[in-house]
Amino acid sequence: MGSGIHLRRYRVKEGSKVRLSDWKTDDTLGFDGKKEDGTRLLASSARKIDELQELLYAEHRHRLLVVLQGMDSSGKDGTIRRVFFGVNPEGVRVAHFGRPSVEEAAHDYLWRAHRQTPETGEIVIFNRSHYESVLVERVHGLVQEKVWRKRYAQINDFERMLSEEGTQILKFFLYIDKDEQAKRFQDRLKDSTKHWKFSYLDYNERRFWKDYMAAYEEAVAQTSTEAAPWYVVPSDHPWFRDLVVSQVVLEALKGFGMRYPKLDAVKARLATESGPPGPHKHP
Amino acid sequence: MGSGIHLRRYRVKEGSKVRLSDWKTDDTLGFDGKKEDGTRLLASSARKIDELQELLYAEHRHRLLVVLQGMDSSGKDGTIRRVFFGVNPEGVRVAHFGRPSVEEAAHDYLWRAHRQTPETGEIVIFNRSHYESVLVERVHGLVQEKVWRKRYAQINDFERMLSEEGTQILKFFLYIDKDEQAKRFQDRLKDSTKHWKFSYLDYNERRFWKDYMAAYEEAVAQTSTEAAPWYVVPSDHPWFRDLVVSQVVLEALKGFGMRYPKLDAVKARLATESGPPGPHKHP
């Protein structure tokens, strides 16, 4: 994979058994370097991701969907911020999946996810996702087991369709330790500019930690596929978490083997467009 | 306004007559400094915009809508890229208004704009906007004069409502010279990584330059209001264009007088939330 980082170590093979206790939340062994090296690599990777994002848009053939899941304070926001630092905001869109609106709740659980999938040439990041429907809904018994158990296959079918139609999907479970979470919550309480991030309700969710881990374990095992692999990312060390996500995203973009379209292709595209006065004009 | 930049110079006062020929497309007189000073100020402003964006989200009281209009190659994309360089992609969303979809075209012209307006705590940038309906649609006679002429008042009503309901609106016309556009088109043809940006149809629009300028002149004059002012930004020099937009955005964010919410406020907010298990969970 280059760069002295061993990404396969964190990738869940399709059909493999997953025991989260086999992973360490503070592991950094996948990288042959220190924190400073990692931070440097992250910064240069962000610049490369920016370049490839422009190419992604220019070539207009691929779509990239990045799914981020993890317990509160596992660092979903921080990861987005640093992995995509300096990337053109026109090419990256973040979709949040919080409490569903009345309209969303009136549909099946994949409806609102489907609406937010990337267009051609676009990178979309799901901050939480359709996976909440086999996580929080399972843990709190909001739906019956016979309902959520069918969802693994439904999700695999949905993601396979997206993949076959041209969307590359990458899924990350940001894996932190329960004590590390407690520490991060306390840090939020100590810093008055972080109070807005603190929620007693989130704190309360700690009582269900074991249930969440069981739900993640099964979700990751059941839905890691060749088309849409899961990465279990050790996330106690934010720099390492950011680095792993960044390298997986970068490798995926490189893997597209993209090239800038030639003028001939531009001419051909224009020839198939109908109606005045131009590609960005009203009909 | 501080920083040695005189933003009022470019702001169109409500009810004033506008003659675009009074503005110079290569003016840089509004800034007491050289290009290097401007570039430095732009970079430090982007960092401040990033900080204030986090505060905007944390405080959750205001919304900011930035409208960018201008002829092809006037630099809408470049402006977004540099004014918001390094700003958290979670807090900034770009909405494009290209050729309407069948669904969009089946509604009035404000429908698709309304759907894309910012949520509380969010910055949204319109890359083109509802103004295309008094620009391209007028220039190409896609609607009758009696139709587009009513739209100025409709747009003012719409924007006043948005403003009264808590959305700050800033509108920028990126003003370039016709010869400068020709130069930029030629540059795109010389650079094979820029060919995808080139469109013969865009080139063809140059025949309507005068009509577009008349349409912009009237649109800006009719719809620059206290609630939603227009800035005519000299844009032949990209560094100056970026600087003006950046300083107006920064001043607007500062003008909100925002503060991080206290823990008491967070508690109060949570007390009004109903239903388990948390603010970002399914119902």
PDB file of N, CA, C and O in Angstrom, chain A residues 197-239:
ATOM      1  N   LYS A 197     -20.906  20.764  22.935  1.00  0.00           N
ATOM      2  CA  LYS A 197     -20.803  19.397  22.409  1.00  0.00           C
ATOM      3  C   LYS A 197     -21.278  18.365  23.416  1.00  0.00           C
ATOM      4  O   LYS A 197     -21.459  17.196  23.087  1.00  0.00           O
ATOM      5  N   PHE A 198     -21.439  18.827  24.675  1.00  0.00           N
ATOM      6  CA  PHE A 198     -21.733  17.860  25.729  1.00  0.00           C
ATOM      7  C   PHE A 198     -23.223  17.628  25.854  1.00  0.00           C
ATOM      8  O   PHE A 198     -24.026  18.549  25.834  1.00  0.00           O
ATOM      9  N   SER A 199     -23.590  16.381  25.996  1.00  0.00           N
ATOM     10  CA  SER A 199     -24.999  16.051  26.177  1.00  0.00           C
ATOM     11  C   SER A 199     -25.124  14.990  27.266  1.00  0.00           C
ATOM     12  O   SER A 199     -24.450  13.960  27.224  1.00  0.00           O
ATOM     13  N   TYR A 200     -25.981  15.281  28.244  1.00  0.00           N
ATOM     14  CA  TYR A 200     -26.207  14.285  29.293  1.00  0.00           C
ATOM     15  C   TYR A 200     -26.791  13.008  28.712  1.00  0.00           C
ATOM     16  O   TYR A 200     -26.574  11.918  29.220  1.00  0.00           O
ATOM     17  N   LEU A 201     -27.536  13.175  27.638  1.00  0.00           N
ATOM     18  CA  LEU A 201     -28.144  11.998  27.022  1.00  0.00           C
ATOM     19  C   LEU A 201     -27.066  11.095  26.428  1.00  0.00           C
ATOM     20  O   LEU A 201     -27.149   9.881  26.510  1.00  0.00           O
ATOM     21  N   ASP A 202     -26.042  11.721  25.811  1.00  0.00           N
ATOM     22  CA  ASP A 202     -24.933  10.919  25.302  1.00  0.00           C
ATOM     23  C   ASP A 202     -24.263  10.168  26.452  1.00  0.00           C
ATOM     24  O   ASP A 202     -23.899   8.997  26.326  1.00  0.00           O
ATOM     25  N   TYR A 203     -24.088  10.897  27.562  1.00  0.00           N
ATOM     26  CA  TYR A 203     -23.419  10.290  28.714  1.00  0.00           C
ATOM     27  C   TYR A 203     -24.192   9.057  29.168  1.00  0.00           C
ATOM     28  O   TYR A 203     -23.623   8.010  29.486  1.00  0.00           O
ATOM     29  N   ASN A 204     -25.481   9.185  29.155  1.00  0.00           N
ATOM     30  CA  ASN A 204     -26.364   8.105  29.577  1.00  0.00           C
ATOM     31  C   ASN A 204     -26.201   6.847  28.720  1.00  0.00           C
ATOM     32  O   ASN A 204     -26.372   5.728  29.197  1.00  0.00           O
ATOM     33  N   GLU A 205     -25.851   7.061  27.443  1.00  0.00           N
ATOM     34  CA  GLU A 205     -25.691   5.937  26.533  1.00  0.00           C
ATOM     35  C   GLU A 205     -24.554   5.008  26.950  1.00  0.00           C
ATOM     36  O   GLU A 205     -24.485   3.873  26.487  1.00  0.00           O
ATOM     37  N   ARG A 206     -23.660   5.512  27.814  1.00  0.00           N
ATOM     38  CA  ARG A 206     -22.540   4.673  28.253  1.00  0.00           C
ATOM     39  C   ARG A 206     -23.019   3.396  28.949  1.00  0.00           C
ATOM     40  O   ARG A 206     -22.323   2.377  28.929  1.00  0.00           O
ATOM     41  N   ARG A 207     -24.194   3.458  29.532  1.00  0.00           N
ATOM     42  CA  ARG A 207     -24.745   2.271  30.195  1.00  0.00           C
ATOM     43  C   ARG A 207     -24.958   1.122  29.205  1.00  0.00           C
ATOM     44  O   ARG A 207     -25.039  -0.032  29.594  1.00  0.00           O
ATOM     45  N   PHE A 208     -25.065   1.469  27.927  1.00  0.00           N
ATOM     46  CA  PHE A 208     -25.358   0.446  26.915  1.00  0.00           C
ATOM     47  C   PHE A 208     -24.105   0.059  26.103  1.00  0.00           C
ATOM     48  O   PHE A 208     -24.215  -0.491  25.020  1.00  0.00           O
ATOM     49  N   TRP A 209     -22.949   0.421  26.619  1.00  0.00           N
ATOM     50  CA  TRP A 209     -21.694   0.218  25.873  1.00  0.00           C
ATOM     51  C   TRP A 209     -21.563  -1.201  25.325  1.00  0.00           C
ATOM     52  O   TRP A 209     -21.296  -1.400  24.141  1.00  0.00           O
ATOM     53  N   LYS A 210     -21.738  -2.186  26.203  1.00  0.00           N
ATOM     54  CA  LYS A 210     -21.573  -3.594  25.795  1.00  0.00           C
ATOM     55  C   LYS A 210     -22.541  -3.950  24.661  1.00  0.00           C
ATOM     56  O   LYS A 210     -22.169  -4.647  23.725  1.00  0.00           O
ATOM     57  N   ASP A 211     -23.770  -3.483  24.801  1.00  0.00           N
ATOM     58  CA  ASP A 211     -24.773  -3.771  23.766  1.00  0.00           C
ATOM     59  C   ASP A 211     -24.375  -3.129  22.435  1.00  0.00           C
ATOM     60  O   ASP A 211     -24.544  -3.723  21.370  1.00  0.00           O
ATOM     61  N   TYR A 212     -23.853  -1.916  22.529  1.00  0.00           N
ATOM     62  CA  TYR A 212     -23.395  -1.258  21.298  1.00  0.00           C
ATOM     63  C   TYR A 212     -22.249  -2.036  20.654  1.00  0.00           C
ATOM     64  O   TYR A 212     -22.208  -2.208  19.436  1.00  0.00           O
ATOM     65  N   MET A 213     -21.314  -2.479  21.480  1.00  0.00           N
ATOM     66  CA  MET A 213     -20.178  -3.213  20.900  1.00  0.00           C
ATOM     67  C   MET A 213     -20.659  -4.500  20.228  1.00  0.00           C
ATOM     68  O   MET A 213     -20.190  -4.869  19.153  1.00  0.00           O
ATOM     69  N   ALA A 214     -21.607  -5.174  20.832  1.00  0.00           N
ATOM     70  CA  ALA A 214     -22.162  -6.395  20.220  1.00  0.00           C
ATOM     71  C   ALA A 214     -22.849  -6.053  18.893  1.00  0.00           C
ATOM     72  O   ALA A 214     -22.720  -6.795  17.905  1.00  0.00           O
ATOM     73  N   ALA A 215     -23.548  -4.925  18.879  1.00  0.00           N
ATOM     74  CA  ALA A 215     -24.255  -4.517  17.662  1.00  0.00           C
ATOM     75  C   ALA A 215     -23.264  -4.136  16.561  1.00  0.00           C
ATOM     76  O   ALA A 215     -23.432  -4.504  15.392  1.00  0.00           O
ATOM     77  N   TYR A 216     -22.211  -3.397  16.935  1.00  0.00           N
ATOM     78  CA  TYR A 216     -21.176  -3.049  15.948  1.00  0.00           C
ATOM     79  C   TYR A 216     -20.500  -4.309  15.412  1.00  0.00           C
ATOM     80  O   TYR A 216     -20.273  -4.451  14.213  1.00  0.00           O
ATOM     81  N   GLU A 217     -20.159  -5.210  16.331  1.00  0.00           N
ATOM     82  CA  GLU A 217     -19.458  -6.430  15.949  1.00  0.00           C
ATOM     83  C   GLU A 217     -20.246  -7.196  14.888  1.00  0.00           C
ATOM     84  O   GLU A 217     -19.708  -7.609  13.862  1.00  0.00           O
ATOM     85  N   GLU A 218     -21.520  -7.339  15.126  1.00  0.00           N
ATOM     86  CA  GLU A 218     -22.334  -8.100  14.179  1.00  0.00           C
ATOM     87  C   GLU A 218     -22.553  -7.312  12.882  1.00  0.00           C
ATOM     88  O   GLU A 218     -22.483  -7.882  11.788  1.00  0.00           O
ATOM     89  N   ALA A 219     -22.774  -6.020  12.995  1.00  0.00           N
ATOM     90  CA  ALA A 219     -22.998  -5.207  11.795  1.00  0.00           C
ATOM     91  C   ALA A 219     -21.775  -5.247  10.886  1.00  0.00           C
ATOM     92  O   ALA A 219     -21.887  -5.435   9.665  1.00  0.00           O
ATOM     93  N   VAL A 220     -20.608  -5.087  11.471  1.00  0.00           N
ATOM     94  CA  VAL A 220     -19.369  -5.074  10.695  1.00  0.00           C
ATOM     95  C   VAL A 220     -19.132  -6.439  10.046  1.00  0.00           C
ATOM     96  O   VAL A 220     -18.762  -6.530   8.873  1.00  0.00           O
ATOM     97  N   ALA A 221     -19.388  -7.497  10.799  1.00  0.00           N
ATOM     98  CA  ALA A 221     -19.178  -8.854  10.263  1.00  0.00           C
ATOM     99  C   ALA A 221     -20.155  -9.142   9.122  1.00  0.00           C
ATOM    100  O   ALA A 221     -19.783  -9.728   8.104  1.00  0.00           O
ATOM    101  N   GLN A 222     -21.378  -8.729   9.285  1.00  0.00           N
ATOM    102  CA  GLN A 222     -22.425  -9.081   8.319  1.00  0.00           C
ATOM    103  C   GLN A 222     -22.399  -8.231   7.056  1.00  0.00           C
ATOM    104  O   GLN A 222     -22.959  -8.637   6.035  1.00  0.00           O
ATOM    105  N   THR A 223     -21.785  -7.059   7.130  1.00  0.00           N
ATOM    106  CA  THR A 223     -21.918  -6.133   5.987  1.00  0.00           C
ATOM    107  C   THR A 223     -20.582  -5.662   5.432  1.00  0.00           C
ATOM    108  O   THR A 223     -20.545  -4.687   4.671  1.00  0.00           O
ATOM    109  N   SER A 224     -19.486  -6.318   5.822  1.00  0.00           N
ATOM    110  CA  SER A 224     -18.221  -5.973   5.170  1.00  0.00           C
ATOM    111  C   SER A 224     -18.120  -6.814   3.908  1.00  0.00           C
ATOM    112  O   SER A 224     -18.073  -8.044   3.970  1.00  0.00           O
ATOM    113  N   THR A 225     -18.133  -6.178   2.772  1.00  0.00           N
ATOM    114  CA  THR A 225     -18.125  -6.887   1.493  1.00  0.00           C
ATOM    115  C   THR A 225     -16.987  -6.345   0.628  1.00  0.00           C
ATOM    116  O   THR A 225     -16.398  -5.309   0.938  1.00  0.00           O
ATOM    117  N   GLU A 226     -16.698  -7.043  -0.451  1.00  0.00           N
ATOM    118  CA  GLU A 226     -15.682  -6.555  -1.380  1.00  0.00           C
ATOM    119  C   GLU A 226     -16.099  -5.191  -1.929  1.00  0.00           C
ATOM    120  O   GLU A 226     -15.284  -4.288  -2.082  1.00  0.00           O
ATOM    121  N   ALA A 227     -17.384  -5.060  -2.197  1.00  0.00           N
ATOM    122  CA  ALA A 227     -17.902  -3.824  -2.794  1.00  0.00           C
ATOM    123  C   ALA A 227     -17.914  -2.676  -1.796  1.00  0.00           C
ATOM    124  O   ALA A 227     -17.773  -1.513  -2.179  1.00  0.00           O
ATOM    125  N   ALA A 228     -18.071  -3.005  -0.517  1.00  0.00           N
ATOM    126  CA  ALA A 228     -18.230  -1.960   0.493  1.00  0.00           C
ATOM    127  C   ALA A 228     -17.618  -2.428   1.815  1.00  0.00           C
ATOM    128  O   ALA A 228     -18.317  -2.786   2.752  1.00  0.00           O
ATOM    129  N   PRO A 229     -16.271  -2.406   1.859  1.00  0.00           N
ATOM    130  CA  PRO A 229     -15.591  -2.961   3.033  1.00  0.00           C
ATOM    131  C   PRO A 229     -15.685  -2.074   4.267  1.00  0.00           C
ATOM    132  O   PRO A 229     -15.762  -0.847   4.154  1.00  0.00           O
ATOM    133  N   TRP A 230     -15.660  -2.705   5.432  1.00  0.00           N
ATOM    134  CA  TRP A 230     -15.514  -2.000   6.698  1.00  0.00           C
ATOM    135  C   TRP A 230     -14.054  -1.975   7.114  1.00  0.00           C
ATOM    136  O   TRP A 230     -13.340  -2.971   6.958  1.00  0.00           O
ATOM    137  N   TYR A 231     -13.643  -0.866   7.681  1.00  0.00           N
ATOM    138  CA  TYR A 231     -12.354  -0.771   8.357  1.00  0.00           C
ATOM    139  C   TYR A 231     -12.630  -0.500   9.829  1.00  0.00           C
ATOM    140  O   TYR A 231     -13.403   0.408  10.152  1.00  0.00           O
ATOM    141  N   VAL A 232     -12.022  -1.310  10.695  1.00  0.00           N
ATOM    142  CA  VAL A 232     -12.108  -1.049  12.131  1.00  0.00           C
ATOM    143  C   VAL A 232     -10.872  -0.229  12.487  1.00  0.00           C
ATOM    144  O   VAL A 232      -9.746  -0.725  12.422  1.00  0.00           O
ATOM    145  N   VAL A 233     -11.094   1.039  12.803  1.00  0.00           N
ATOM    146  CA  VAL A 233      -9.978   1.975  12.955  1.00  0.00           C
ATOM    147  C   VAL A 233      -9.703   2.247  14.442  1.00  0.00           C
ATOM    148  O   VAL A 233     -10.555   2.827  15.125  1.00  0.00           O
ATOM    149  N   PRO A 234      -8.544   1.839  14.928  1.00  0.00           N
ATOM    150  CA  PRO A 234      -8.210   2.141  16.325  1.00  0.00           C
ATOM    151  C   PRO A 234      -8.179   3.654  16.504  1.00  0.00           C
ATOM    152  O   PRO A 234      -7.433   4.349  15.805  1.00  0.00           O
ATOM    153  N   SER A 235      -8.996   4.184  17.422  1.00  0.00           N
ATOM    154  CA  SER A 235      -9.227   5.629  17.426  1.00  0.00           C
ATOM    155  C   SER A 235      -8.930   6.313  18.751  1.00  0.00           C
ATOM    156  O   SER A 235      -9.282   7.478  18.944  1.00  0.00           O
ATOM    157  N   ASP A 236      -8.258   5.597  19.651  1.00  0.00           N
ATOM    158  CA  ASP A 236      -7.861   6.274  20.895  1.00  0.00           C
ATOM    159  C   ASP A 236      -6.838   7.371  20.597  1.00  0.00           C
ATOM    160  O   ASP A 236      -6.802   8.393  21.270  1.00  0.00           O
ATOM    161  N   HIS A 237      -5.989   7.129  19.585  1.00  0.00           N
ATOM    162  CA  HIS A 237      -5.024   8.154  19.154  1.00  0.00           C
ATOM    163  C   HIS A 237      -5.576   8.852  17.910  1.00  0.00           C
ATOM    164  O   HIS A 237      -5.552   8.278  16.817  1.00  0.00           O
ATOM    165  N   PRO A 238      -6.053  10.085  18.094  1.00  0.00           N
ATOM    166  CA  PRO A 238      -6.680  10.779  16.947  1.00  0.00           C
ATOM    167  C   PRO A 238      -5.782  10.844  15.719  1.00  0.00           C
ATOM    168  O   PRO A 238      -6.268  10.706  14.589  1.00  0.00           O
ATOM    169  N   TRP A 239      -4.487  11.081  15.906  1.00  0.00           N
ATOM    170  CA  TRP A 239      -3.611  11.201  14.727  1.00  0.00           C
ATOM    171  C   TRP A 239      -3.596   9.908  13.928  1.00  0.00           C
ATOM    172  O   TRP A 239      -3.579   9.928  12.696  1.00  0.00           O
TER     173      TRP A 239
END
